[in-house]
Amino acid sequence: MILLPILLFCIALLKQFRILITGNKYVAVFMFSLIAKLILLVLSEYEILVLVDGGKDAVGFVRESLRIYNSNSFFDLFTKGLSGRYGTYPIFLSIIYSLLYPSHWVMLLINILLHNSILLLMIKILGFFNIEKKRKLVLIIIVGFFPIILSYSVILLREIIYIWYITFICYQIIYYNKYSKLPYSKVITLCVSFIVIILHPGNIGILVGGFLLFFKLNKYLKIGIISLLSIWLFSQILSGNAGGYANK
C-alpha cells in the first residue's frame, strides 16, 4: 500500500526537522533544499530537466528490480543478477519494494532522506571545527544545493548512497579522534557497510579503507570487517559460477 512508504517518509522527515531545530540555525537551508529536491524529482520524472545523464542505468535498475520482485524464483534471479549488467543493486531495490511498496518512487523518497541526512551530518562535522558562522553557512548551502548531489538524490542511482556513506564514515572518524569512541553502534556501522559493499563489487575499497581507518579499535570490529571481506569474496566466487552456468 503506497500510503505506508509515504507515512514513513513523513515520520522520518519530521524526525530530521526535530534534530535540525535542536541546537542550530540552518532550518531555512534544509527547507529550501528539500523543496528544490521535490521540484527536481517531478522535473526529472517527466524528463523536463535531468541534470545528470544517468537515465539508462536508472531505467535499467527499475526494470530489473521489478523483474526480480515479480519473479517466483528469487534465488535464481539473485545468482544471475550477480553476473548481470546491473549487479546486485536491483536485488537490493526489490527487497525494499517487498518491505514497502513496488515502485521506484519509494527509493527516491529514501534518496531525499539520505541527502537530508548528509546535511545533518555535515552540520555536526562543521561543529567540531573552529570556523566562522558565515563560512559554515556557505559550506552548508553548497552541500544543500550542489547540482550533482541534488540530481543524484532524485534519480534512481547508487551514487547518493555512496555520498551518504562517505559522509557517515568521515563523521565517525572525526568523532572518534575527538572522543576516542564511535558515535554509533559498531553493529549498525557493519550492517550499513555491508549494504553499501554489495551494491557494487568495486566497493571492496571501502573494506580496505575501513580496516585501515579503524585499525586501532577493538578486535571485534576488525573481525567484522574481515568477515565482510570474506562475504564479498564469496559473492565474487558465486558470481563467477553464475556467469559460468549462464554461458553454458
PDB file of C-alpha atoms in Angstrom:
ATOM      1  CA  MET A   1       0.000   0.000   0.000  1.00  0.00           C
ATOM      2  CA  ILE A   2       1.508   3.286  -1.159  1.00  0.00           C
ATOM      3  CA  LEU A   3       0.312   5.120   1.963  1.00  0.00           C
ATOM      4  CA  LEU A   4       2.794   3.169   4.127  1.00  0.00           C
ATOM      5  CA  PRO A   5       6.026   4.469   2.494  1.00  0.00           C
ATOM      6  CA  ILE A   6       4.556   7.993   2.341  1.00  0.00           C
ATOM      7  CA  LEU A   7       3.695   7.824   6.051  1.00  0.00           C
ATOM      8  CA  LEU A   8       7.168   6.523   6.917  1.00  0.00           C
ATOM      9  CA  PHE A   9       8.737   9.270   4.766  1.00  0.00           C
ATOM     10  CA  CYS A  10       6.764  11.953   6.614  1.00  0.00           C
ATOM     11  CA  ILE A  11       7.689  10.489  10.025  1.00  0.00           C
ATOM     12  CA  ALA A  12      11.392  10.337   9.093  1.00  0.00           C
ATOM     13  CA  LEU A  13      11.238  13.860   7.682  1.00  0.00           C
ATOM     14  CA  LEU A  14       9.669  15.211  10.870  1.00  0.00           C
ATOM     15  CA  LYS A  15      12.368  13.496  12.917  1.00  0.00           C
ATOM     16  CA  GLN A  16      15.049  15.115  10.764  1.00  0.00           C
ATOM     17  CA  PHE A  17      13.444  18.505  11.296  1.00  0.00           C
ATOM     18  CA  ARG A  18      13.341  17.842  15.033  1.00  0.00           C
ATOM     19  CA  ILE A  19      17.064  17.002  15.069  1.00  0.00           C
ATOM     20  CA  LEU A  20      17.804  20.086  12.965  1.00  0.00           C
ATOM     21  CA  ILE A  21      15.881  22.531  15.121  1.00  0.00           C
ATOM     22  CA  THR A  22      17.713  21.346  18.247  1.00  0.00           C
ATOM     23  CA  GLY A  23      20.819  23.481  18.594  1.00  0.00           C
ATOM     24  CA  ASN A  24      21.422  25.067  15.156  1.00  0.00           C
ATOM     25  CA  LYS A  25      20.108  27.709  12.778  1.00  0.00           C
ATOM     26  CA  TYR A  26      20.165  26.006   9.379  1.00  0.00           C
ATOM     27  CA  VAL A  27      16.428  25.289   9.126  1.00  0.00           C
ATOM     28  CA  ALA A  28      15.947  27.614   6.129  1.00  0.00           C
ATOM     29  CA  VAL A  29      18.730  25.890   4.142  1.00  0.00           C
ATOM     30  CA  PHE A  30      17.241  22.493   4.983  1.00  0.00           C
ATOM     31  CA  MET A  31      13.718  23.541   3.943  1.00  0.00           C
ATOM     32  CA  PHE A  32      14.713  25.189   0.655  1.00  0.00           C
ATOM     33  CA  SER A  33      16.945  22.245  -0.198  1.00  0.00           C
ATOM     34  CA  LEU A  34      14.023  19.888   0.428  1.00  0.00           C
ATOM     35  CA  ILE A  35      11.742  21.980  -1.783  1.00  0.00           C
ATOM     36  CA  ALA A  36      14.408  22.014  -4.525  1.00  0.00           C
ATOM     37  CA  LYS A  37      14.687  18.208  -4.375  1.00  0.00           C
ATOM     38  CA  LEU A  38      10.927  17.732  -4.622  1.00  0.00           C
ATOM     39  CA  ILE A  39      10.761  20.083  -7.622  1.00  0.00           C
ATOM     40  CA  LEU A  40      13.688  18.333  -9.328  1.00  0.00           C
ATOM     41  CA  LEU A  41      12.069  14.975  -8.610  1.00  0.00           C
ATOM     42  CA  VAL A  42       8.968  15.974 -10.578  1.00  0.00           C
ATOM     43  CA  LEU A  43      11.011  17.587 -13.375  1.00  0.00           C
ATOM     44  CA  SER A  44      13.294  14.569 -13.769  1.00  0.00           C
ATOM     45  CA  GLU A  45      10.414  12.076 -13.652  1.00  0.00           C
ATOM     46  CA  TYR A  46       8.730  13.865 -16.566  1.00  0.00           C
ATOM     47  CA  GLU A  47      12.137  14.363 -18.282  1.00  0.00           C
ATOM     48  CA  ILE A  48      11.733  18.138 -18.250  1.00  0.00           C
ATOM     49  CA  LEU A  49      15.104  18.683 -16.574  1.00  0.00           C
ATOM     50  CA  VAL A  50      17.634  15.974 -15.756  1.00  0.00           C
ATOM     51  CA  LEU A  51      20.938  17.402 -14.536  1.00  0.00           C
ATOM     52  CA  VAL A  52      22.799  14.066 -14.535  1.00  0.00           C
ATOM     53  CA  ASP A  53      22.958  11.707 -17.510  1.00  0.00           C
ATOM     54  CA  GLY A  54      22.048   8.545 -15.624  1.00  0.00           C
ATOM     55  CA  GLY A  55      18.811   7.801 -17.447  1.00  0.00           C
ATOM     56  CA  LYS A  56      19.745   4.446 -18.998  1.00  0.00           C
ATOM     57  CA  ASP A  57      21.110   2.972 -15.795  1.00  0.00           C
ATOM     58  CA  ALA A  58      18.184   4.320 -13.775  1.00  0.00           C
ATOM     59  CA  VAL A  59      15.636   2.772 -16.154  1.00  0.00           C
ATOM     60  CA  GLY A  60      17.597  -0.477 -16.181  1.00  0.00           C
ATOM     61  CA  PHE A  61      17.620  -0.605 -12.383  1.00  0.00           C
ATOM     62  CA  VAL A  62      13.845  -0.088 -12.287  1.00  0.00           C
ATOM     63  CA  ARG A  63      13.086  -2.797 -14.854  1.00  0.00           C
ATOM     64  CA  GLU A  64      15.461  -5.339 -13.342  1.00  0.00           C
ATOM     65  CA  SER A  65      14.279  -4.716  -9.776  1.00  0.00           C
ATOM     66  CA  LEU A  66      10.628  -5.122 -10.770  1.00  0.00           C
ATOM     67  CA  ARG A  67      11.502  -8.304 -12.682  1.00  0.00           C
ATOM     68  CA  ILE A  68      13.126  -9.725  -9.562  1.00  0.00           C
ATOM     69  CA  TYR A  69      10.217  -8.561  -7.396  1.00  0.00           C
ATOM     70  CA  ASN A  70       7.695 -10.327  -9.654  1.00  0.00           C
ATOM     71  CA  SER A  71       9.777 -13.499 -10.020  1.00  0.00           C
ATOM     72  CA  ASN A  72       8.766 -16.810  -8.498  1.00  0.00           C
ATOM     73  CA  SER A  73      12.401 -17.873  -8.226  1.00  0.00           C
ATOM     74  CA  PHE A  74      14.206 -15.189  -6.254  1.00  0.00           C
ATOM     75  CA  PHE A  75      17.402 -17.218  -5.740  1.00  0.00           C
ATOM     76  CA  ASP A  76      17.704 -17.974  -9.462  1.00  0.00           C
ATOM     77  CA  LEU A  77      17.456 -14.280 -10.301  1.00  0.00           C
ATOM     78  CA  PHE A  78      19.892 -13.494  -7.464  1.00  0.00           C
ATOM     79  CA  THR A  79      22.620 -15.730  -8.918  1.00  0.00           C
ATOM     80  CA  LYS A  80      22.004 -14.395 -12.410  1.00  0.00           C
ATOM     81  CA  GLY A  81      21.904 -10.854 -11.103  1.00  0.00           C
ATOM     82  CA  LEU A  82      25.423 -11.212  -9.696  1.00  0.00           C
ATOM     83  CA  SER A  83      26.778 -11.777 -13.195  1.00  0.00           C
ATOM     84  CA  GLY A  84      24.403  -9.378 -14.957  1.00  0.00           C
ATOM     85  CA  ARG A  85      24.940  -5.857 -16.189  1.00  0.00           C
ATOM     86  CA  TYR A  86      23.188  -4.186 -13.269  1.00  0.00           C
ATOM     87  CA  GLY A  87      24.774  -6.249 -10.483  1.00  0.00           C
ATOM     88  CA  THR A  88      23.131  -6.619  -7.087  1.00  0.00           C
ATOM     89  CA  TYR A  89      21.606  -3.138  -6.823  1.00  0.00           C
ATOM     90  CA  PRO A  90      18.264  -4.233  -8.387  1.00  0.00           C
ATOM     91  CA  ILE A  91      18.161  -7.077  -5.844  1.00  0.00           C
ATOM     92  CA  PHE A  92      18.538  -4.507  -3.080  1.00  0.00           C
ATOM     93  CA  LEU A  93      15.742  -2.437  -4.650  1.00  0.00           C
ATOM     94  CA  SER A  94      13.463  -5.460  -4.942  1.00  0.00           C
ATOM     95  CA  ILE A  95      13.913  -6.142  -1.216  1.00  0.00           C
ATOM     96  CA  ILE A  96      12.973  -2.524  -0.448  1.00  0.00           C
ATOM     97  CA  TYR A  97       9.900  -2.933  -2.664  1.00  0.00           C
ATOM     98  CA  SER A  98       8.944  -6.133  -0.848  1.00  0.00           C
ATOM     99  CA  LEU A  99       9.162  -4.379   2.512  1.00  0.00           C
ATOM    100  CA  LEU A 100       7.366  -1.190   1.475  1.00  0.00           C
ATOM    101  CA  TYR A 101       5.809  -0.874  -1.989  1.00  0.00           C
ATOM    102  CA  PRO A 102       6.835  -1.981  -5.534  1.00  0.00           C
ATOM    103  CA  SER A 103       7.561   1.443  -7.015  1.00  0.00           C
ATOM    104  CA  HIS A 104      10.841   3.246  -7.723  1.00  0.00           C
ATOM    105  CA  TRP A 105       9.284   6.322  -6.087  1.00  0.00           C
ATOM    106  CA  VAL A 106       9.833   4.582  -2.748  1.00  0.00           C
ATOM    107  CA  MET A 107      13.599   4.591  -3.265  1.00  0.00           C
ATOM    108  CA  LEU A 108      13.521   8.178  -4.493  1.00  0.00           C
ATOM    109  CA  LEU A 109      11.883   9.244  -1.231  1.00  0.00           C
ATOM    110  CA  ILE A 110      14.613   7.357   0.631  1.00  0.00           C
ATOM    111  CA  ASN A 111      17.228   9.142  -1.515  1.00  0.00           C
ATOM    112  CA  ILE A 112      15.807  12.506  -0.460  1.00  0.00           C
ATOM    113  CA  LEU A 113      16.038  11.466   3.195  1.00  0.00           C
ATOM    114  CA  LEU A 114      19.656  10.391   2.607  1.00  0.00           C
ATOM    115  CA  HIS A 115      20.554  13.809   1.214  1.00  0.00           C
ATOM    116  CA  ASN A 116      18.821  15.434   4.176  1.00  0.00           C
ATOM    117  CA  SER A 117      20.931  13.209   6.416  1.00  0.00           C
ATOM    118  CA  ILE A 118      24.101  14.329   4.606  1.00  0.00           C
ATOM    119  CA  LEU A 119      23.187  17.904   5.502  1.00  0.00           C
ATOM    120  CA  LEU A 120      22.658  16.984   9.153  1.00  0.00           C
ATOM    121  CA  LEU A 121      25.952  15.091   9.298  1.00  0.00           C
ATOM    122  CA  MET A 122      27.821  17.996   7.693  1.00  0.00           C
ATOM    123  CA  ILE A 123      26.370  20.375  10.276  1.00  0.00           C
ATOM    124  CA  LYS A 124      27.671  18.065  13.012  1.00  0.00           C
ATOM    125  CA  ILE A 125      31.086  17.751  11.325  1.00  0.00           C
ATOM    126  CA  LEU A 126      31.493  21.520  10.987  1.00  0.00           C
ATOM    127  CA  GLY A 127      30.592  21.846  14.664  1.00  0.00           C
ATOM    128  CA  PHE A 128      33.898  20.134  15.514  1.00  0.00           C
ATOM    129  CA  PHE A 129      35.916  22.876  13.824  1.00  0.00           C
ATOM    130  CA  ASN A 130      36.527  26.462  14.836  1.00  0.00           C
ATOM    131  CA  ILE A 131      35.114  28.102  11.708  1.00  0.00           C
ATOM    132  CA  GLU A 132      33.265  31.406  11.368  1.00  0.00           C
ATOM    133  CA  LYS A 133      29.484  31.087  11.312  1.00  0.00           C
ATOM    134  CA  LYS A 134      29.226  32.740   7.876  1.00  0.00           C
ATOM    135  CA  ARG A 135      31.696  30.274   6.388  1.00  0.00           C
ATOM    136  CA  LYS A 136      29.836  27.357   7.953  1.00  0.00           C
ATOM    137  CA  LEU A 137      26.619  28.649   6.427  1.00  0.00           C
ATOM    138  CA  VAL A 138      28.249  28.920   2.992  1.00  0.00           C
ATOM    139  CA  LEU A 139      29.545  25.339   3.246  1.00  0.00           C
ATOM    140  CA  ILE A 140      26.124  24.028   4.296  1.00  0.00           C
ATOM    141  CA  ILE A 141      24.478  25.892   1.395  1.00  0.00           C
ATOM    142  CA  ILE A 142      26.971  24.285  -1.013  1.00  0.00           C
ATOM    143  CA  VAL A 143      26.146  20.818   0.359  1.00  0.00           C
ATOM    144  CA  GLY A 144      22.409  21.530   0.260  1.00  0.00           C
ATOM    145  CA  PHE A 145      22.274  22.864  -3.295  1.00  0.00           C
ATOM    146  CA  PHE A 146      25.255  21.397  -5.141  1.00  0.00           C
ATOM    147  CA  PRO A 147      23.720  20.425  -8.537  1.00  0.00           C
ATOM    148  CA  ILE A 148      25.189  16.926  -8.867  1.00  0.00           C
ATOM    149  CA  ILE A 149      24.289  15.871  -5.310  1.00  0.00           C
ATOM    150  CA  LEU A 150      20.764  17.256  -5.754  1.00  0.00           C
ATOM    151  CA  SER A 151      20.397  15.328  -9.008  1.00  0.00           C
ATOM    152  CA  TYR A 152      21.650  12.075  -7.512  1.00  0.00           C
ATOM    153  CA  SER A 153      19.051  12.425  -4.756  1.00  0.00           C
ATOM    154  CA  VAL A 154      16.150  12.361  -7.244  1.00  0.00           C
ATOM    155  CA  ILE A 155      17.398   9.752  -9.752  1.00  0.00           C
ATOM    156  CA  LEU A 156      17.380   6.011  -9.072  1.00  0.00           C
ATOM    157  CA  LEU A 157      21.175   5.649  -8.962  1.00  0.00           C
ATOM    158  CA  ARG A 158      23.503   4.349  -6.261  1.00  0.00           C
ATOM    159  CA  GLU A 159      25.634   7.470  -6.013  1.00  0.00           C
ATOM    160  CA  ILE A 160      23.624   9.242  -3.317  1.00  0.00           C
ATOM    161  CA  ILE A 161      24.035   6.162  -1.114  1.00  0.00           C
ATOM    162  CA  TYR A 162      27.794   6.270  -1.612  1.00  0.00           C
ATOM    163  CA  ILE A 163      27.978  10.006  -0.866  1.00  0.00           C
ATOM    164  CA  TRP A 164      25.939   9.499   2.284  1.00  0.00           C
ATOM    165  CA  TYR A 165      28.131   6.583   3.389  1.00  0.00           C
ATOM    166  CA  ILE A 166      31.379   8.509   2.881  1.00  0.00           C
ATOM    167  CA  THR A 167      29.947  11.409   4.916  1.00  0.00           C
ATOM    168  CA  PHE A 168      28.789   8.939   7.576  1.00  0.00           C
ATOM    169  CA  ILE A 169      32.259   7.381   7.880  1.00  0.00           C
ATOM    170  CA  CYS A 170      34.016  10.774   7.895  1.00  0.00           C
ATOM    171  CA  TYR A 171      31.786  11.920  10.747  1.00  0.00           C
ATOM    172  CA  GLN A 172      32.650   8.787  12.738  1.00  0.00           C
ATOM    173  CA  ILE A 173      36.383   9.240  12.147  1.00  0.00           C
ATOM    174  CA  ILE A 174      36.324  12.875  13.308  1.00  0.00           C
ATOM    175  CA  TYR A 175      34.128  11.967  16.299  1.00  0.00           C
ATOM    176  CA  TYR A 176      36.446   9.100  17.267  1.00  0.00           C
ATOM    177  CA  ASN A 177      39.541  11.302  17.041  1.00  0.00           C
ATOM    178  CA  LYS A 178      37.894  13.785  19.402  1.00  0.00           C
ATOM    179  CA  TYR A 179      36.214  11.495  21.942  1.00  0.00           C
ATOM    180  CA  SER A 180      38.047   8.142  21.433  1.00  0.00           C
ATOM    181  CA  LYS A 181      34.782   6.333  20.806  1.00  0.00           C
ATOM    182  CA  LEU A 182      32.318   5.847  17.956  1.00  0.00           C
ATOM    183  CA  PRO A 183      29.030   7.810  17.877  1.00  0.00           C
ATOM    184  CA  TYR A 184      27.075   4.832  16.552  1.00  0.00           C
ATOM    185  CA  SER A 185      26.917   1.135  17.350  1.00  0.00           C
ATOM    186  CA  LYS A 186      29.586  -0.989  15.656  1.00  0.00           C
ATOM    187  CA  VAL A 187      26.835  -3.388  14.579  1.00  0.00           C
ATOM    188  CA  ILE A 188      24.992  -0.590  12.770  1.00  0.00           C
ATOM    189  CA  THR A 189      28.209   0.518  11.071  1.00  0.00           C
ATOM    190  CA  LEU A 190      28.982  -3.021   9.904  1.00  0.00           C
ATOM    191  CA  CYS A 191      25.427  -3.600   8.628  1.00  0.00           C
ATOM    192  CA  VAL A 192      25.424  -0.324   6.712  1.00  0.00           C
ATOM    193  CA  SER A 193      28.878  -1.092   5.315  1.00  0.00           C
ATOM    194  CA  PHE A 194      27.690  -4.494   4.127  1.00  0.00           C
ATOM    195  CA  ILE A 195      24.710  -2.967   2.304  1.00  0.00           C
ATOM    196  CA  VAL A 196      26.936  -0.419   0.570  1.00  0.00           C
ATOM    197  CA  ILE A 197      29.515  -3.044  -0.388  1.00  0.00           C
ATOM    198  CA  ILE A 198      27.060  -5.414  -2.063  1.00  0.00           C
ATOM    199  CA  LEU A 199      25.677  -2.603  -4.243  1.00  0.00           C
ATOM    200  CA  HIS A 200      28.819  -2.667  -6.376  1.00  0.00           C
ATOM    201  CA  PRO A 201      31.834  -5.051  -6.377  1.00  0.00           C
ATOM    202  CA  GLY A 202      34.175  -2.075  -6.794  1.00  0.00           C
ATOM    203  CA  ASN A 203      33.343  -1.055  -3.235  1.00  0.00           C
ATOM    204  CA  ILE A 204      35.913  -3.537  -1.960  1.00  0.00           C
ATOM    205  CA  GLY A 205      37.989  -0.402  -1.367  1.00  0.00           C
ATOM    206  CA  ILE A 206      35.562   0.555   1.393  1.00  0.00           C
ATOM    207  CA  LEU A 207      36.521  -2.579   3.322  1.00  0.00           C
ATOM    208  CA  VAL A 208      40.229  -1.965   2.978  1.00  0.00           C
ATOM    209  CA  GLY A 209      39.855   1.713   3.883  1.00  0.00           C
ATOM    210  CA  GLY A 210      37.586   0.878   6.815  1.00  0.00           C
ATOM    211  CA  PHE A 211      40.044  -1.667   8.167  1.00  0.00           C
ATOM    212  CA  LEU A 212      42.929   0.812   7.995  1.00  0.00           C
ATOM    213  CA  LEU A 213      40.936   3.697   9.466  1.00  0.00           C
ATOM    214  CA  PHE A 214      39.570   1.703  12.387  1.00  0.00           C
ATOM    215  CA  PHE A 215      42.669  -0.424  12.946  1.00  0.00           C
ATOM    216  CA  LYS A 216      43.136   0.921  16.491  1.00  0.00           C
ATOM    217  CA  LEU A 217      39.641  -0.079  17.580  1.00  0.00           C
ATOM    218  CA  ASN A 218      38.846  -3.317  19.360  1.00  0.00           C
ATOM    219  CA  LYS A 219      39.277  -6.731  17.782  1.00  0.00           C
ATOM    220  CA  TYR A 220      35.539  -7.302  17.278  1.00  0.00           C
ATOM    221  CA  LEU A 221      35.288  -4.552  14.679  1.00  0.00           C
ATOM    222  CA  LYS A 222      38.398  -5.903  12.940  1.00  0.00           C
ATOM    223  CA  ILE A 223      36.841  -9.370  12.868  1.00  0.00           C
ATOM    224  CA  GLY A 224      33.625  -7.858  11.496  1.00  0.00           C
ATOM    225  CA  ILE A 225      35.435  -6.081   8.671  1.00  0.00           C
ATOM    226  CA  ILE A 226      37.392  -9.224   7.800  1.00  0.00           C
ATOM    227  CA  SER A 227      34.086 -11.150   7.805  1.00  0.00           C
ATOM    228  CA  LEU A 228      32.599  -8.646   5.353  1.00  0.00           C
ATOM    229  CA  LEU A 229      35.670  -9.091   3.154  1.00  0.00           C
ATOM    230  CA  SER A 230      35.097 -12.846   3.212  1.00  0.00           C
ATOM    231  CA  ILE A 231      31.446 -12.378   2.245  1.00  0.00           C
ATOM    232  CA  TRP A 232      32.493 -10.130  -0.633  1.00  0.00           C
ATOM    233  CA  LEU A 233      34.992 -12.718  -1.901  1.00  0.00           C
ATOM    234  CA  PHE A 234      32.329 -15.435  -1.615  1.00  0.00           C
ATOM    235  CA  SER A 235      29.885 -13.309  -3.638  1.00  0.00           C
ATOM    236  CA  GLN A 236      32.534 -12.888  -6.346  1.00  0.00           C
ATOM    237  CA  ILE A 237      33.060 -16.651  -6.491  1.00  0.00           C
ATOM    238  CA  LEU A 238      29.301 -17.157  -6.677  1.00  0.00           C
ATOM    239  CA  SER A 239      29.124 -14.504  -9.382  1.00  0.00           C
ATOM    240  CA  GLY A 240      31.759 -16.359 -11.408  1.00  0.00           C
ATOM    241  CA  ASN A 241      29.877 -19.630 -11.059  1.00  0.00           C
ATOM    242  CA  ALA A 242      26.619 -17.964 -12.040  1.00  0.00           C
ATOM    243  CA  GLY A 243      28.306 -16.448 -15.066  1.00  0.00           C
ATOM    244  CA  GLY A 244      29.733 -19.871 -15.991  1.00  0.00           C
ATOM    245  CA  TYR A 245      26.307 -21.510 -15.807  1.00  0.00           C
ATOM    246  CA  ALA A 246      24.800 -18.687 -17.852  1.00  0.00           C
ATOM    247  CA  ASN A 247      27.347 -19.241 -20.607  1.00  0.00           C
ATOM    248  CA  LYS A 248      26.710 -22.977 -20.797  1.00  0.00           C
TER     249      LYS A 248
END
